[in-house]
CSV table of C-alpha atoms in Angstrom, one decimal:
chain,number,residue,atom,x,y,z
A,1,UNK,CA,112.2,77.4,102.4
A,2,UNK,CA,112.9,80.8,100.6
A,3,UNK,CA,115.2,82.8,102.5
A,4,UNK,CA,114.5,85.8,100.2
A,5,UNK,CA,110.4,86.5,99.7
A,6,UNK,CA,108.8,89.1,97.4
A,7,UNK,CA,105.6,88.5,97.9
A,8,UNK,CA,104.0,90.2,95.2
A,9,UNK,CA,104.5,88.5,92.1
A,10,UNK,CA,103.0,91.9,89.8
A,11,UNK,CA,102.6,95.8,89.8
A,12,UNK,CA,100.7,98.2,88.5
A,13,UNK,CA,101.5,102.1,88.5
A,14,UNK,CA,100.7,105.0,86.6
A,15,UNK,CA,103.5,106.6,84.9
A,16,UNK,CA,104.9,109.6,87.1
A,17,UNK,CA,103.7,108.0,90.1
A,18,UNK,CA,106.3,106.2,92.7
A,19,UNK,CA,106.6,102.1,92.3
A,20,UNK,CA,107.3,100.7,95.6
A,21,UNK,CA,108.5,97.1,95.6
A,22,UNK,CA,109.1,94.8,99.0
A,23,UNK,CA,111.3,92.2,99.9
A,24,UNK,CA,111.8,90.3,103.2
A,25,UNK,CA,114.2,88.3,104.3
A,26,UNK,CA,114.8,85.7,107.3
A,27,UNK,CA,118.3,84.9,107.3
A,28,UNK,CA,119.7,87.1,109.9
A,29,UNK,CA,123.3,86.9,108.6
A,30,UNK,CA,122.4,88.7,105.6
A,31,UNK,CA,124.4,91.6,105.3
A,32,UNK,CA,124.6,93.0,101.6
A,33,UNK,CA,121.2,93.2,99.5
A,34,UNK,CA,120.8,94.2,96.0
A,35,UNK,CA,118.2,94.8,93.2
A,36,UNK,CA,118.0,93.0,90.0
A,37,UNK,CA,115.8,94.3,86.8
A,38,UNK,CA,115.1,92.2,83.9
A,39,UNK,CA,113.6,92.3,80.3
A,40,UNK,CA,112.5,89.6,79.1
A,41,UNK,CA,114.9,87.5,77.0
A,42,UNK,CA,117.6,89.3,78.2
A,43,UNK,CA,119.5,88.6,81.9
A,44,UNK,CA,119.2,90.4,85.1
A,45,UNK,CA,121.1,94.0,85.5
A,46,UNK,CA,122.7,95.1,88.8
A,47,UNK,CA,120.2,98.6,89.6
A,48,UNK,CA,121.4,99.2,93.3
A,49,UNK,CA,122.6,97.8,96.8
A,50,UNK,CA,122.4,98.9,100.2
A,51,UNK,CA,125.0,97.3,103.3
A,52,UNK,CA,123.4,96.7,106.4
A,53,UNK,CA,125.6,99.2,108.1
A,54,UNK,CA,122.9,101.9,106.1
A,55,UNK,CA,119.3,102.3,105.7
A,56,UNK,CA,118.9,104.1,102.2
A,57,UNK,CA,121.0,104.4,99.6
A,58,UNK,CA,120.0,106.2,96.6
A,59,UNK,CA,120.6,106.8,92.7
A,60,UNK,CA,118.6,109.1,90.7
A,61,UNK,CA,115.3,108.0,90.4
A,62,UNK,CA,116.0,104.8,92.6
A,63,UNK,CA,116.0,104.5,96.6
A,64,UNK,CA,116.4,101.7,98.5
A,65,UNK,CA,115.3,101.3,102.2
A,66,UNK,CA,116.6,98.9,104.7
A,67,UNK,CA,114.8,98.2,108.0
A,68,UNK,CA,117.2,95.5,109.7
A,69,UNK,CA,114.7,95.1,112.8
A,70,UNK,CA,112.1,93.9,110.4
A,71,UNK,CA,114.1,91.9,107.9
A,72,UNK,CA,112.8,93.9,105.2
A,73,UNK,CA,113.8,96.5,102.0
A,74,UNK,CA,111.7,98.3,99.4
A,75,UNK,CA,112.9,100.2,96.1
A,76,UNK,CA,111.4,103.3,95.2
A,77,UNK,CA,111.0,104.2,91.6
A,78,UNK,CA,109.9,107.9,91.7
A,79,UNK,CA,108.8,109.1,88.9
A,80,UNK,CA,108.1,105.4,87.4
A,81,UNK,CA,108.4,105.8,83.6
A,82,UNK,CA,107.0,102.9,81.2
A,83,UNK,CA,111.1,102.0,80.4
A,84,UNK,CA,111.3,100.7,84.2
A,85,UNK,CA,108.8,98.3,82.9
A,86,UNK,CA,110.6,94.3,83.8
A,87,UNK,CA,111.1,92.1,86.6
A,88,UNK,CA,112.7,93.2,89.8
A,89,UNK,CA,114.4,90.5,91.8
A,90,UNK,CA,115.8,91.1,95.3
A,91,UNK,CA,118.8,89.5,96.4
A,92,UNK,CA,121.0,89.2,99.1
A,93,UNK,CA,124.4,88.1,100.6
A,94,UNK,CA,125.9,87.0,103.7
A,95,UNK,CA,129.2,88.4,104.9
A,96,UNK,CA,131.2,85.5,103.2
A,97,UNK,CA,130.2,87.9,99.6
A,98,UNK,CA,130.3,84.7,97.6
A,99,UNK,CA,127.5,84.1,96.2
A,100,UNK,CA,123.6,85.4,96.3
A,101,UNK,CA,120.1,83.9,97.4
A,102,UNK,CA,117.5,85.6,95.0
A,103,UNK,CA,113.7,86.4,95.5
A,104,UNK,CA,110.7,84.9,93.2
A,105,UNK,CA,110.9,88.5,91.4
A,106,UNK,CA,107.9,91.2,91.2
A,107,UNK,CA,106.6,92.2,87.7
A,108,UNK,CA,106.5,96.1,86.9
A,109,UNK,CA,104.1,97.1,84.8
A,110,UNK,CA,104.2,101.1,84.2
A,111,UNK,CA,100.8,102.1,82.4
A,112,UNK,CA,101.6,105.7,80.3
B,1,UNK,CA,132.2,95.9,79.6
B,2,UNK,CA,132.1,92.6,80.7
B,3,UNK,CA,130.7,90.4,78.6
B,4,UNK,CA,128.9,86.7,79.3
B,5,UNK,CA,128.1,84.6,76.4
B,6,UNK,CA,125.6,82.1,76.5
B,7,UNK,CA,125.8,80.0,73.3
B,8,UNK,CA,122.3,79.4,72.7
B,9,UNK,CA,119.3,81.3,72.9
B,10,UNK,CA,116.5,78.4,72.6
B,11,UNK,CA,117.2,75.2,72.5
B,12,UNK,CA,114.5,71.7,72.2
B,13,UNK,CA,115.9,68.3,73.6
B,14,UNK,CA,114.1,65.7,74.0
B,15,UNK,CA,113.8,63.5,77.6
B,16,UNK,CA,116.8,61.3,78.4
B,17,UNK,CA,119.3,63.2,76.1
B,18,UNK,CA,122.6,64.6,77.5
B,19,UNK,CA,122.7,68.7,77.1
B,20,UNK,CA,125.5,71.2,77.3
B,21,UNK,CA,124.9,74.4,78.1
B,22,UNK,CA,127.9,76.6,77.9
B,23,UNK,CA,129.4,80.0,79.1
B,24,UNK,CA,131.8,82.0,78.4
B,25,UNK,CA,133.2,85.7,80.0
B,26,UNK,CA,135.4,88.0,78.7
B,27,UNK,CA,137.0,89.7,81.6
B,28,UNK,CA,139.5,87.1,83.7
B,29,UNK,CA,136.3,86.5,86.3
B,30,UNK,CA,137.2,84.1,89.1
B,31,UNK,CA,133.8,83.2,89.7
B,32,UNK,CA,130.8,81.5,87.7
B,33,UNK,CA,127.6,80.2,88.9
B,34,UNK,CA,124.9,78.6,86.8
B,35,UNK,CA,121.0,79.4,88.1
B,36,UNK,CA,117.6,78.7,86.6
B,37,UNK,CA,114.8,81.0,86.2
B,38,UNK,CA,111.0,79.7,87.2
B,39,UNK,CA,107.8,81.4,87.3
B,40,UNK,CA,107.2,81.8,91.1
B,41,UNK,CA,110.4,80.5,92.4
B,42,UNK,CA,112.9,83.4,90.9
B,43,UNK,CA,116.4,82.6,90.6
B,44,UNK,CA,117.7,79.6,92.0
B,45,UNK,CA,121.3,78.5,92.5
B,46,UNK,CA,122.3,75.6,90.6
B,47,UNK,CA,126.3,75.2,90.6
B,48,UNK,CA,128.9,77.6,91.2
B,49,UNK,CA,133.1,77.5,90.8
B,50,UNK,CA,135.5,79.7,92.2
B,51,UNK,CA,138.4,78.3,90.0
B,52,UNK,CA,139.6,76.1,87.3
B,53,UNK,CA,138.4,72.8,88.1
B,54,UNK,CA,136.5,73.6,91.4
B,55,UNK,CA,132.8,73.4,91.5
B,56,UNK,CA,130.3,73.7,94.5
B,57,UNK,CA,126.4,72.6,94.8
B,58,UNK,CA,124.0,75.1,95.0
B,59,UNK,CA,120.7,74.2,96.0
B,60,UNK,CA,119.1,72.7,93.2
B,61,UNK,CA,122.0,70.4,92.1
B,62,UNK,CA,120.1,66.9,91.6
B,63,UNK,CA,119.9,66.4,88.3
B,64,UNK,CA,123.2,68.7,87.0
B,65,UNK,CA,126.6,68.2,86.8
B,66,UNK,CA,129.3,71.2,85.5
B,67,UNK,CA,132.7,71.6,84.1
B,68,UNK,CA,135.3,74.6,84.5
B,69,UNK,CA,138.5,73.3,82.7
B,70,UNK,CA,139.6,76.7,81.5
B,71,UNK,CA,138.8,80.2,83.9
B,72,UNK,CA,136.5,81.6,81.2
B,73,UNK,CA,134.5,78.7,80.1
B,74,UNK,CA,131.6,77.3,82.9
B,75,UNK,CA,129.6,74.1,80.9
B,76,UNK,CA,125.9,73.3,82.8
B,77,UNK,CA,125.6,69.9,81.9
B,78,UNK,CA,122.2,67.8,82.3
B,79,UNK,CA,122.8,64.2,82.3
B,80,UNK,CA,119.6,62.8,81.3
B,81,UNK,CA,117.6,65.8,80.4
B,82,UNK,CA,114.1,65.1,81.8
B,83,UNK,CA,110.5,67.3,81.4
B,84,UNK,CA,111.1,69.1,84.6
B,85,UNK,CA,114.6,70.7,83.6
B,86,UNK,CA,112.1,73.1,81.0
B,87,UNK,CA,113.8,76.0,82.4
B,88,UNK,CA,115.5,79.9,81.3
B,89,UNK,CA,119.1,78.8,82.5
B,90,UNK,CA,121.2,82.3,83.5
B,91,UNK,CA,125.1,82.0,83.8
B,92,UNK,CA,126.9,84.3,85.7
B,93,UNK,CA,130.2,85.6,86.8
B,94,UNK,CA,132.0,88.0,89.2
B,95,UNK,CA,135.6,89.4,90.2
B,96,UNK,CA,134.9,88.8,93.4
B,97,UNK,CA,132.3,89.0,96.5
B,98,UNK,CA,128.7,89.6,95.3
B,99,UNK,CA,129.2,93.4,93.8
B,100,UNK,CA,129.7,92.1,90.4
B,101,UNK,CA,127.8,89.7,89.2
B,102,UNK,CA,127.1,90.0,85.4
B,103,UNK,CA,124.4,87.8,83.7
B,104,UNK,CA,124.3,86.3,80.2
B,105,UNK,CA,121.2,86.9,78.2
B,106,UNK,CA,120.0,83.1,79.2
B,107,UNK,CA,118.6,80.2,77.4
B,108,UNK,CA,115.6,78.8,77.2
B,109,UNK,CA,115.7,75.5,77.5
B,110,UNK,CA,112.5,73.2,76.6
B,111,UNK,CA,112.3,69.3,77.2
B,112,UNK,CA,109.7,67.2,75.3
């Protein structure tokens, strides 16, 4: 049973436009949550994290929102350029920070 | 910048051979974790080690076993590689807690 869902396996946006991916989660001791990004044939690179004791964190052209009381974060891309093109995986940590629990990933497809 | 090396890239075994896949970081990382990549199912933990000679299950062990006899050096063995372990395997490692975790470029692994 996934603990971490990203229910939308692809995206498409226009280039300038905002990308919003989801996550949701049902572990209720998560307390750390982070966002992946990945080219292909290459491995996933930290983008950003939020704690639970937030509910946005932000850096540059990337925002991420927590609602605890719904078990569920998004990342904002604004603008979305084609480079943000990759796979975005959500993951997330409990407060024992030893290891993560990842989502099945969204595809982003920026079209210029 | 820390670095994770994945010896292979690609590699074609055939069903019952015994496979190494092998890791090695740069930067004195305590901790190492092995996952595999599937279309659908995202990331998904395999084994992980905290030390020399410690290893833990993730939770997709069946099938794996691992070695850690020096800190920098975490070996993903398969037993008796079998069709279903066709799989992008991604090592990983981290100072400590989840803030860190720095991914090799992967390999693809294909059983015939």
């Amino acid at each position: 049973d996934q603990q971490v869902k990203q229910n939308s396996p692809s995206l498409s946006v226009q280039e300038g436009r905002i990308s919003i991916l989801n996550c949701d989660y049902t572990n209720s001791m998560f307390d750390y949550f982070l966002w992946y990004k990945k080219y292909p044939a290459e491995g996933p690179t930290f983008l950003i994290s939020i704690s639970s004791i937030k509910d946005k964190n932000e850096d540059g052209r990337f925002t991420v929102f927590l609602n605890k009381s719904a078990k569920h974060l998004s990342l904002h891309i604004v603008p979305s350029q084609p480079g943000d093109s990759a796979v975005y995986f959500c993951a997330a940590s409990d407060r024992s920070a030893r290891q993560l629990t990842f989502g099945s990933g969204t595809q982003l497809t920026v079209l210029p | 910048d820390v670095k994770v090396t994945q010896s292979s890239r690609y590699l074609v075994k055939r069903t019952g051979e015994k496979v190494f896949l092998e890791c090695v970081q740069d930067m004195d990382h305590e901790n190492m974790f092995w996952y595999r990549q599937d279309p659908g199912l995202g990331l998904r933990l395999i084994y992980f080690s905290y030390d020399v000679k410690m290893k833990e299950k993730g939770d997709i062990p069946e099938g794996y076993s691992v070695s850690r006899e020096k800190k920098e050096r975490f070996s993903l063995i398969l037993e008796s590689a079998s069709t279903n372990q066709t799989s992008m395997y991604l090592c990983a490692s981290s100072f400590g807690g989840v803030r860190g975790y720095t991914f090799g470029s992967g390999t693809r692994l294909t059983v015939v």
